Amino acid sequence: MSKDVSFTVKFFPYQLYPEASKEGEDKYEWYKKTKYNDSQDQMDKYITLMTTYGNQAGIDFDFHGQVANTLDAHRLIQHFQEHLGPDTADKLVNSLYTQYFTQRAHPSASETLLGATDAAGIDSATAEAFVADQFEGLPETNLLMREQASNGVDSVPYVVVEGKRRDFTLVGAKEVAEYLKTLEAVAKEAS
């Protein structure tokens, strides 16, 4: 890949389950009921598959904890991405994912959000004030979610790589090689 080409990640909000309650419910039972029609056998297969994928990437998935509405997490990411930039947003997302997928953290609890802001190096007083104000950044986040829906986004991940001549869209989980191939194509067109 050309050394003269750089990529900037920008996150946009999208909720897979906007109807989820803010309080949440047991993640394991929710997956089993919602995704696998209460089949323990199907749930066991899912856990085996995801554990294998996770181990290959150095992730120790924990399938317990809470599944809940993620609006406040999206609001947090959007606000600090806008005010502190893409590197801060990336640190927030990495922390939120680590907490949710490996540490049983509630996806939008104040403790989870503040843990992410700490990991991203955001001033604690600034972070606490933002998290406490449940309306700051809410209209902007809701607008961005409506834009994503109107753009046809209906699953995650939904990755758009803007190229010089054309854009590339990758929908759903892909192998690393497929993302790399797309980035290489964009780099080639840029040179």
JSON list of C-alpha atoms in Angstrom, two decimals:
[
{"chain": "A", "resi": 1, "resn": "MET", "atom": "CA", "xyz": [0.00, 0.00, 0.00]},
{"chain": "A", "resi": 2, "resn": "SER", "atom": "CA", "xyz": [1.26, 3.48, -0.81]},
{"chain": "A", "resi": 3, "resn": "LYS", "atom": "CA", "xyz": [2.83, 5.38, 2.07]},
{"chain": "A", "resi": 4, "resn": "ASP", "atom": "CA", "xyz": [1.32, 8.60, 0.68]},
{"chain": "A", "resi": 5, "resn": "VAL", "atom": "CA", "xyz": [-2.26, 7.51, 1.37]},
{"chain": "A", "resi": 6, "resn": "SER", "atom": "CA", "xyz": [-3.80, 7.87, 4.82]},
{"chain": "A", "resi": 7, "resn": "PHE", "atom": "CA", "xyz": [-7.21, 6.84, 6.06]},
{"chain": "A", "resi": 8, "resn": "THR", "atom": "CA", "xyz": [-9.33, 8.48, 8.75]},
{"chain": "A", "resi": 9, "resn": "VAL", "atom": "CA", "xyz": [-12.03, 6.49, 10.52]},
{"chain": "A", "resi": 10, "resn": "LYS", "atom": "CA", "xyz": [-15.24, 8.38, 11.20]},
{"chain": "A", "resi": 11, "resn": "PHE", "atom": "CA", "xyz": [-17.99, 6.72, 13.21]},
{"chain": "A", "resi": 12, "resn": "PHE", "atom": "CA", "xyz": [-21.67, 7.24, 12.50]},
{"chain": "A", "resi": 13, "resn": "PRO", "atom": "CA", "xyz": [-24.42, 6.12, 14.87]},
{"chain": "A", "resi": 14, "resn": "TYR", "atom": "CA", "xyz": [-26.76, 3.27, 14.07]},
{"chain": "A", "resi": 15, "resn": "GLN", "atom": "CA", "xyz": [-28.84, 1.25, 16.51]},
{"chain": "A", "resi": 16, "resn": "LEU", "atom": "CA", "xyz": [-29.61, -2.35, 15.65]},
{"chain": "A", "resi": 17, "resn": "TYR", "atom": "CA", "xyz": [-32.27, -2.49, 18.38]},
{"chain": "A", "resi": 18, "resn": "PRO", "atom": "CA", "xyz": [-33.50, 1.03, 19.12]},
{"chain": "A", "resi": 19, "resn": "GLU", "atom": "CA", "xyz": [-36.48, -0.42, 20.97]},
{"chain": "A", "resi": 20, "resn": "ALA", "atom": "CA", "xyz": [-34.23, -1.95, 23.63]},
{"chain": "A", "resi": 21, "resn": "SER", "atom": "CA", "xyz": [-34.83, -0.56, 27.09]},
{"chain": "A", "resi": 22, "resn": "LYS", "atom": "CA", "xyz": [-32.32, 1.69, 28.78]},
{"chain": "A", "resi": 23, "resn": "GLU", "atom": "CA", "xyz": [-32.27, -0.66, 31.77]},
{"chain": "A", "resi": 24, "resn": "GLY", "atom": "CA", "xyz": [-31.54, -3.66, 29.60]},
{"chain": "A", "resi": 25, "resn": "GLU", "atom": "CA", "xyz": [-31.92, -7.38, 30.04]},
{"chain": "A", "resi": 26, "resn": "ASP", "atom": "CA", "xyz": [-29.69, -10.43, 30.39]},
{"chain": "A", "resi": 27, "resn": "LYS", "atom": "CA", "xyz": [-27.47, -10.62, 27.30]},
{"chain": "A", "resi": 28, "resn": "TYR", "atom": "CA", "xyz": [-27.18, -14.42, 27.20]},
{"chain": "A", "resi": 29, "resn": "GLU", "atom": "CA", "xyz": [-30.93, -15.00, 27.51]},
{"chain": "A", "resi": 30, "resn": "TRP", "atom": "CA", "xyz": [-31.71, -12.21, 25.06]},
{"chain": "A", "resi": 31, "resn": "TYR", "atom": "CA", "xyz": [-29.44, -13.73, 22.38]},
{"chain": "A", "resi": 32, "resn": "LYS", "atom": "CA", "xyz": [-30.82, -17.21, 22.99]},
{"chain": "A", "resi": 33, "resn": "LYS", "atom": "CA", "xyz": [-34.43, -16.03, 22.78]},
{"chain": "A", "resi": 34, "resn": "THR", "atom": "CA", "xyz": [-34.13, -13.38, 20.05]},
{"chain": "A", "resi": 35, "resn": "LYS", "atom": "CA", "xyz": [-31.51, -14.89, 17.77]},
{"chain": "A", "resi": 36, "resn": "TYR", "atom": "CA", "xyz": [-31.89, -18.61, 18.36]},
{"chain": "A", "resi": 37, "resn": "ASN", "atom": "CA", "xyz": [-35.58, -19.13, 19.19]},
{"chain": "A", "resi": 38, "resn": "ASP", "atom": "CA", "xyz": [-34.69, -20.35, 22.72]},
{"chain": "A", "resi": 39, "resn": "SER", "atom": "CA", "xyz": [-32.57, -23.17, 21.31]},
{"chain": "A", "resi": 40, "resn": "GLN", "atom": "CA", "xyz": [-29.77, -24.04, 23.72]},
{"chain": "A", "resi": 41, "resn": "ASP", "atom": "CA", "xyz": [-28.10, -26.10, 20.98]},
{"chain": "A", "resi": 42, "resn": "GLN", "atom": "CA", "xyz": [-28.00, -23.11, 18.59]},
{"chain": "A", "resi": 43, "resn": "MET", "atom": "CA", "xyz": [-26.79, -20.84, 21.38]},
{"chain": "A", "resi": 44, "resn": "ASP", "atom": "CA", "xyz": [-23.99, -23.27, 22.22]},
{"chain": "A", "resi": 45, "resn": "LYS", "atom": "CA", "xyz": [-22.94, -23.34, 18.55]},
{"chain": "A", "resi": 46, "resn": "TYR", "atom": "CA", "xyz": [-22.91, -19.54, 18.46]},
{"chain": "A", "resi": 47, "resn": "ILE", "atom": "CA", "xyz": [-20.74, -19.35, 21.58]},
{"chain": "A", "resi": 48, "resn": "THR", "atom": "CA", "xyz": [-18.32, -21.93, 20.19]},
{"chain": "A", "resi": 49, "resn": "LEU", "atom": "CA", "xyz": [-18.03, -20.08, 16.87]},
{"chain": "A", "resi": 50, "resn": "MET", "atom": "CA", "xyz": [-17.64, -16.62, 18.41]},
{"chain": "A", "resi": 51, "resn": "THR", "atom": "CA", "xyz": [-15.17, -17.92, 21.00]},
{"chain": "A", "resi": 52, "resn": "THR", "atom": "CA", "xyz": [-13.05, -19.35, 18.19]},
{"chain": "A", "resi": 53, "resn": "TYR", "atom": "CA", "xyz": [-13.18, -16.08, 16.23]},
{"chain": "A", "resi": 54, "resn": "GLY", "atom": "CA", "xyz": [-12.42, -14.10, 19.37]},
{"chain": "A", "resi": 55, "resn": "ASN", "atom": "CA", "xyz": [-9.47, -16.27, 20.34]},
{"chain": "A", "resi": 56, "resn": "GLN", "atom": "CA", "xyz": [-7.97, -15.79, 16.86]},
{"chain": "A", "resi": 57, "resn": "ALA", "atom": "CA", "xyz": [-8.14, -12.02, 17.38]},
{"chain": "A", "resi": 58, "resn": "GLY", "atom": "CA", "xyz": [-7.04, -12.05, 21.02]},
{"chain": "A", "resi": 59, "resn": "ILE", "atom": "CA", "xyz": [-10.54, -11.34, 22.35]},
{"chain": "A", "resi": 60, "resn": "ASP", "atom": "CA", "xyz": [-11.95, -13.30, 25.29]},
{"chain": "A", "resi": 61, "resn": "PHE", "atom": "CA", "xyz": [-15.68, -12.83, 24.75]},
{"chain": "A", "resi": 62, "resn": "ASP", "atom": "CA", "xyz": [-17.98, -12.94, 27.76]},
{"chain": "A", "resi": 63, "resn": "PHE", "atom": "CA", "xyz": [-21.54, -13.78, 26.76]},
{"chain": "A", "resi": 64, "resn": "HIS", "atom": "CA", "xyz": [-23.14, -12.51, 29.96]},
{"chain": "A", "resi": 65, "resn": "GLY", "atom": "CA", "xyz": [-24.01, -9.04, 31.16]},
{"chain": "A", "resi": 66, "resn": "GLN", "atom": "CA", "xyz": [-26.71, -6.74, 29.83]},
{"chain": "A", "resi": 67, "resn": "VAL", "atom": "CA", "xyz": [-27.99, -5.93, 26.37]},
{"chain": "A", "resi": 68, "resn": "ALA", "atom": "CA", "xyz": [-29.60, -2.48, 26.37]},
{"chain": "A", "resi": 69, "resn": "ASN", "atom": "CA", "xyz": [-30.27, 0.66, 24.42]},
{"chain": "A", "resi": 70, "resn": "THR", "atom": "CA", "xyz": [-27.02, 2.17, 23.13]},
{"chain": "A", "resi": 71, "resn": "LEU", "atom": "CA", "xyz": [-28.19, 5.72, 22.39]},
{"chain": "A", "resi": 72, "resn": "ASP", "atom": "CA", "xyz": [-26.10, 7.31, 25.16]},
{"chain": "A", "resi": 73, "resn": "ALA", "atom": "CA", "xyz": [-22.97, 5.50, 23.94]},
{"chain": "A", "resi": 74, "resn": "HIS", "atom": "CA", "xyz": [-23.59, 6.80, 20.40]},
{"chain": "A", "resi": 75, "resn": "ARG", "atom": "CA", "xyz": [-24.21, 10.29, 21.75]},
{"chain": "A", "resi": 76, "resn": "LEU", "atom": "CA", "xyz": [-20.89, 10.14, 23.63]},
{"chain": "A", "resi": 77, "resn": "ILE", "atom": "CA", "xyz": [-18.94, 8.95, 20.59]},
{"chain": "A", "resi": 78, "resn": "GLN", "atom": "CA", "xyz": [-20.46, 11.56, 18.28]},
{"chain": "A", "resi": 79, "resn": "HIS", "atom": "CA", "xyz": [-19.92, 14.45, 20.69]},
{"chain": "A", "resi": 80, "resn": "PHE", "atom": "CA", "xyz": [-16.28, 13.75, 21.41]},
{"chain": "A", "resi": 81, "resn": "GLN", "atom": "CA", "xyz": [-15.53, 12.79, 17.81]},
{"chain": "A", "resi": 82, "resn": "GLU", "atom": "CA", "xyz": [-16.84, 16.22, 16.78]},
{"chain": "A", "resi": 83, "resn": "HIS", "atom": "CA", "xyz": [-14.99, 18.11, 19.52]},
{"chain": "A", "resi": 84, "resn": "LEU", "atom": "CA", "xyz": [-11.78, 16.10, 20.02]},
{"chain": "A", "resi": 85, "resn": "GLY", "atom": "CA", "xyz": [-11.35, 14.24, 16.73]},
{"chain": "A", "resi": 86, "resn": "PRO", "atom": "CA", "xyz": [-11.23, 10.76, 15.25]},
{"chain": "A", "resi": 87, "resn": "ASP", "atom": "CA", "xyz": [-8.43, 9.41, 17.45]},
{"chain": "A", "resi": 88, "resn": "THR", "atom": "CA", "xyz": [-10.48, 10.14, 20.56]},
{"chain": "A", "resi": 89, "resn": "ALA", "atom": "CA", "xyz": [-13.55, 8.52, 19.00]},
{"chain": "A", "resi": 90, "resn": "ASP", "atom": "CA", "xyz": [-11.50, 5.42, 18.16]},
{"chain": "A", "resi": 91, "resn": "LYS", "atom": "CA", "xyz": [-10.31, 5.12, 21.77]},
{"chain": "A", "resi": 92, "resn": "LEU", "atom": "CA", "xyz": [-13.89, 5.53, 23.01]},
{"chain": "A", "resi": 93, "resn": "VAL", "atom": "CA", "xyz": [-15.21, 2.83, 20.69]},
{"chain": "A", "resi": 94, "resn": "ASN", "atom": "CA", "xyz": [-12.40, 0.42, 21.58]},
{"chain": "A", "resi": 95, "resn": "SER", "atom": "CA", "xyz": [-13.05, 0.90, 25.29]},
{"chain": "A", "resi": 96, "resn": "LEU", "atom": "CA", "xyz": [-16.82, 0.57, 24.95]},
{"chain": "A", "resi": 97, "resn": "TYR", "atom": "CA", "xyz": [-16.42, -2.63, 22.93]},
{"chain": "A", "resi": 98, "resn": "THR", "atom": "CA", "xyz": [-13.91, -4.09, 25.37]},
{"chain": "A", "resi": 99, "resn": "GLN", "atom": "CA", "xyz": [-16.12, -3.31, 28.34]},
{"chain": "A", "resi": 100, "resn": "TYR", "atom": "CA", "xyz": [-19.28, -4.66, 26.70]},
{"chain": "A", "resi": 101, "resn": "PHE", "atom": "CA", "xyz": [-17.93, -7.75, 24.97]},
{"chain": "A", "resi": 102, "resn": "THR", "atom": "CA", "xyz": [-15.38, -8.91, 27.56]},
{"chain": "A", "resi": 103, "resn": "GLN", "atom": "CA", "xyz": [-16.24, -7.34, 30.93]},
{"chain": "A", "resi": 104, "resn": "ARG", "atom": "CA", "xyz": [-20.03, -7.63, 31.15]},
{"chain": "A", "resi": 105, "resn": "ALA", "atom": "CA", "xyz": [-20.47, -3.85, 31.18]},
{"chain": "A", "resi": 106, "resn": "HIS", "atom": "CA", "xyz": [-23.85, -2.31, 30.49]},
{"chain": "A", "resi": 107, "resn": "PRO", "atom": "CA", "xyz": [-23.45, -0.58, 27.09]},
{"chain": "A", "resi": 108, "resn": "SER", "atom": "CA", "xyz": [-24.77, 2.83, 28.17]},
{"chain": "A", "resi": 109, "resn": "ALA", "atom": "CA", "xyz": [-24.35, 2.93, 31.95]},
{"chain": "A", "resi": 110, "resn": "SER", "atom": "CA", "xyz": [-22.66, 6.05, 33.28]},
{"chain": "A", "resi": 111, "resn": "GLU", "atom": "CA", "xyz": [-19.83, 3.92, 34.69]},
{"chain": "A", "resi": 112, "resn": "THR", "atom": "CA", "xyz": [-19.22, 2.35, 31.26]},
{"chain": "A", "resi": 113, "resn": "LEU", "atom": "CA", "xyz": [-19.29, 5.70, 29.47]},
{"chain": "A", "resi": 114, "resn": "LEU", "atom": "CA", "xyz": [-16.96, 7.31, 32.02]},
{"chain": "A", "resi": 115, "resn": "GLY", "atom": "CA", "xyz": [-14.61, 4.33, 31.79]},
{"chain": "A", "resi": 116, "resn": "ALA", "atom": "CA", "xyz": [-14.43, 4.91, 28.05]},
{"chain": "A", "resi": 117, "resn": "THR", "atom": "CA", "xyz": [-13.79, 8.64, 28.44]},
{"chain": "A", "resi": 118, "resn": "ASP", "atom": "CA", "xyz": [-11.01, 7.87, 30.91]},
{"chain": "A", "resi": 119, "resn": "ALA", "atom": "CA", "xyz": [-9.46, 5.37, 28.47]},
{"chain": "A", "resi": 120, "resn": "ALA", "atom": "CA", "xyz": [-9.67, 8.04, 25.75]},
{"chain": "A", "resi": 121, "resn": "GLY", "atom": "CA", "xyz": [-7.88, 10.59, 27.93]},
{"chain": "A", "resi": 122, "resn": "ILE", "atom": "CA", "xyz": [-10.82, 12.97, 28.20]},
{"chain": "A", "resi": 123, "resn": "ASP", "atom": "CA", "xyz": [-10.80, 15.38, 31.14]},
{"chain": "A", "resi": 124, "resn": "SER", "atom": "CA", "xyz": [-12.92, 13.81, 33.89]},
{"chain": "A", "resi": 125, "resn": "ALA", "atom": "CA", "xyz": [-14.89, 16.99, 34.71]},
{"chain": "A", "resi": 126, "resn": "THR", "atom": "CA", "xyz": [-15.75, 17.47, 31.02]},
{"chain": "A", "resi": 127, "resn": "ALA", "atom": "CA", "xyz": [-16.73, 13.82, 30.66]},
{"chain": "A", "resi": 128, "resn": "GLU", "atom": "CA", "xyz": [-18.84, 13.75, 33.83]},
{"chain": "A", "resi": 129, "resn": "ALA", "atom": "CA", "xyz": [-20.71, 16.91, 32.80]},
{"chain": "A", "resi": 130, "resn": "PHE", "atom": "CA", "xyz": [-21.46, 15.47, 29.36]},
{"chain": "A", "resi": 131, "resn": "VAL", "atom": "CA", "xyz": [-22.62, 12.08, 30.66]},
{"chain": "A", "resi": 132, "resn": "ALA", "atom": "CA", "xyz": [-24.83, 13.74, 33.31]},
{"chain": "A", "resi": 133, "resn": "ASP", "atom": "CA", "xyz": [-26.57, 15.89, 30.69]},
{"chain": "A", "resi": 134, "resn": "GLN", "atom": "CA", "xyz": [-28.63, 13.30, 28.81]},
{"chain": "A", "resi": 135, "resn": "PHE", "atom": "CA", "xyz": [-29.76, 15.87, 26.24]},
{"chain": "A", "resi": 136, "resn": "GLU", "atom": "CA", "xyz": [-26.41, 17.32, 25.14]},
{"chain": "A", "resi": 137, "resn": "GLY", "atom": "CA", "xyz": [-25.68, 16.11, 21.62]},
{"chain": "A", "resi": 138, "resn": "LEU", "atom": "CA", "xyz": [-28.95, 14.16, 21.45]},
{"chain": "A", "resi": 139, "resn": "PRO", "atom": "CA", "xyz": [-30.57, 16.05, 18.54]},
{"chain": "A", "resi": 140, "resn": "GLU", "atom": "CA", "xyz": [-27.39, 15.77, 16.47]},
{"chain": "A", "resi": 141, "resn": "THR", "atom": "CA", "xyz": [-27.05, 12.05, 17.19]},
{"chain": "A", "resi": 142, "resn": "ASN", "atom": "CA", "xyz": [-30.69, 11.40, 16.34]},
{"chain": "A", "resi": 143, "resn": "LEU", "atom": "CA", "xyz": [-30.27, 13.32, 13.08]},
{"chain": "A", "resi": 144, "resn": "LEU", "atom": "CA", "xyz": [-27.21, 11.26, 12.15]},
{"chain": "A", "resi": 145, "resn": "MET", "atom": "CA", "xyz": [-29.10, 8.04, 12.91]},
{"chain": "A", "resi": 146, "resn": "ARG", "atom": "CA", "xyz": [-31.97, 9.12, 10.66]},
{"chain": "A", "resi": 147, "resn": "GLU", "atom": "CA", "xyz": [-29.44, 9.95, 7.92]},
{"chain": "A", "resi": 148, "resn": "GLN", "atom": "CA", "xyz": [-27.90, 6.49, 8.21]},
{"chain": "A", "resi": 149, "resn": "ALA", "atom": "CA", "xyz": [-31.33, 4.86, 7.95]},
{"chain": "A", "resi": 150, "resn": "SER", "atom": "CA", "xyz": [-32.17, 6.98, 4.89]},
{"chain": "A", "resi": 151, "resn": "ASN", "atom": "CA", "xyz": [-28.83, 5.90, 3.36]},
{"chain": "A", "resi": 152, "resn": "GLY", "atom": "CA", "xyz": [-30.01, 2.30, 3.58]},
{"chain": "A", "resi": 153, "resn": "VAL", "atom": "CA", "xyz": [-27.95, 1.26, 6.59]},
{"chain": "A", "resi": 154, "resn": "ASP", "atom": "CA", "xyz": [-29.75, -1.62, 8.29]},
{"chain": "A", "resi": 155, "resn": "SER", "atom": "CA", "xyz": [-26.93, -3.71, 9.74]},
{"chain": "A", "resi": 156, "resn": "VAL", "atom": "CA", "xyz": [-23.52, -3.40, 11.36]},
{"chain": "A", "resi": 157, "resn": "PRO", "atom": "CA", "xyz": [-20.79, -3.13, 10.57]},
{"chain": "A", "resi": 158, "resn": "TYR", "atom": "CA", "xyz": [-21.52, -0.94, 7.57]},
{"chain": "A", "resi": 159, "resn": "VAL", "atom": "CA", "xyz": [-18.22, 0.40, 6.29]},
{"chain": "A", "resi": 160, "resn": "VAL", "atom": "CA", "xyz": [-17.90, 2.99, 3.55]},
{"chain": "A", "resi": 161, "resn": "VAL", "atom": "CA", "xyz": [-14.41, 3.72, 2.25]},
{"chain": "A", "resi": 162, "resn": "GLU", "atom": "CA", "xyz": [-14.41, 6.93, 0.24]},
{"chain": "A", "resi": 163, "resn": "GLY", "atom": "CA", "xyz": [-12.09, 6.70, -2.73]},
{"chain": "A", "resi": 164, "resn": "LYS", "atom": "CA", "xyz": [-10.84, 9.29, -5.16]},
{"chain": "A", "resi": 165, "resn": "ARG", "atom": "CA", "xyz": [-12.88, 7.86, -8.05]},
{"chain": "A", "resi": 166, "resn": "ARG", "atom": "CA", "xyz": [-15.50, 5.79, -6.26]},
{"chain": "A", "resi": 167, "resn": "ASP", "atom": "CA", "xyz": [-16.64, 4.65, -2.84]},
{"chain": "A", "resi": 168, "resn": "PHE", "atom": "CA", "xyz": [-16.52, 1.08, -1.56]},
{"chain": "A", "resi": 169, "resn": "THR", "atom": "CA", "xyz": [-19.15, -0.32, 0.81]},
{"chain": "A", "resi": 170, "resn": "LEU", "atom": "CA", "xyz": [-18.65, -3.40, 2.96]},
{"chain": "A", "resi": 171, "resn": "VAL", "atom": "CA", "xyz": [-21.75, -4.68, 4.76]},
{"chain": "A", "resi": 172, "resn": "GLY", "atom": "CA", "xyz": [-21.59, -7.21, 7.58]},
{"chain": "A", "resi": 173, "resn": "ALA", "atom": "CA", "xyz": [-18.61, -8.79, 9.25]},
{"chain": "A", "resi": 174, "resn": "LYS", "atom": "CA", "xyz": [-15.77, -9.48, 6.83]},
{"chain": "A", "resi": 175, "resn": "GLU", "atom": "CA", "xyz": [-12.41, -11.15, 7.02]},
{"chain": "A", "resi": 176, "resn": "VAL", "atom": "CA", "xyz": [-9.47, -8.78, 7.57]},
{"chain": "A", "resi": 177, "resn": "ALA", "atom": "CA", "xyz": [-8.20, -9.64, 4.07]},
{"chain": "A", "resi": 178, "resn": "GLU", "atom": "CA", "xyz": [-11.35, -8.19, 2.51]},
{"chain": "A", "resi": 179, "resn": "TYR", "atom": "CA", "xyz": [-10.93, -4.86, 4.33]},
{"chain": "A", "resi": 180, "resn": "LEU", "atom": "CA", "xyz": [-7.26, -4.78, 3.34]},
{"chain": "A", "resi": 181, "resn": "LYS", "atom": "CA", "xyz": [-8.14, -5.49, -0.30]},
{"chain": "A", "resi": 182, "resn": "THR", "atom": "CA", "xyz": [-10.57, -2.56, -0.28]},
{"chain": "A", "resi": 183, "resn": "LEU", "atom": "CA", "xyz": [-8.06, -0.19, 1.31]},
{"chain": "A", "resi": 184, "resn": "GLU", "atom": "CA", "xyz": [-5.44, -1.26, -1.23]},
{"chain": "A", "resi": 185, "resn": "ALA", "atom": "CA", "xyz": [-7.86, -0.57, -4.10]},
{"chain": "A", "resi": 186, "resn": "VAL", "atom": "CA", "xyz": [-8.51, 2.93, -2.76]},
{"chain": "A", "resi": 187, "resn": "ALA", "atom": "CA", "xyz": [-4.78, 3.55, -2.33]},
{"chain": "A", "resi": 188, "resn": "LYS", "atom": "CA", "xyz": [-4.10, 2.36, -5.88]},
{"chain": "A", "resi": 189, "resn": "GLU", "atom": "CA", "xyz": [-6.75, 4.69, -7.32]},
{"chain": "A", "resi": 190, "resn": "ALA", "atom": "CA", "xyz": [-5.35, 7.59, -5.29]},
{"chain": "A", "resi": 191, "resn": "SER", "atom": "CA", "xyz": [-1.85, 7.28, -6.73]}
]
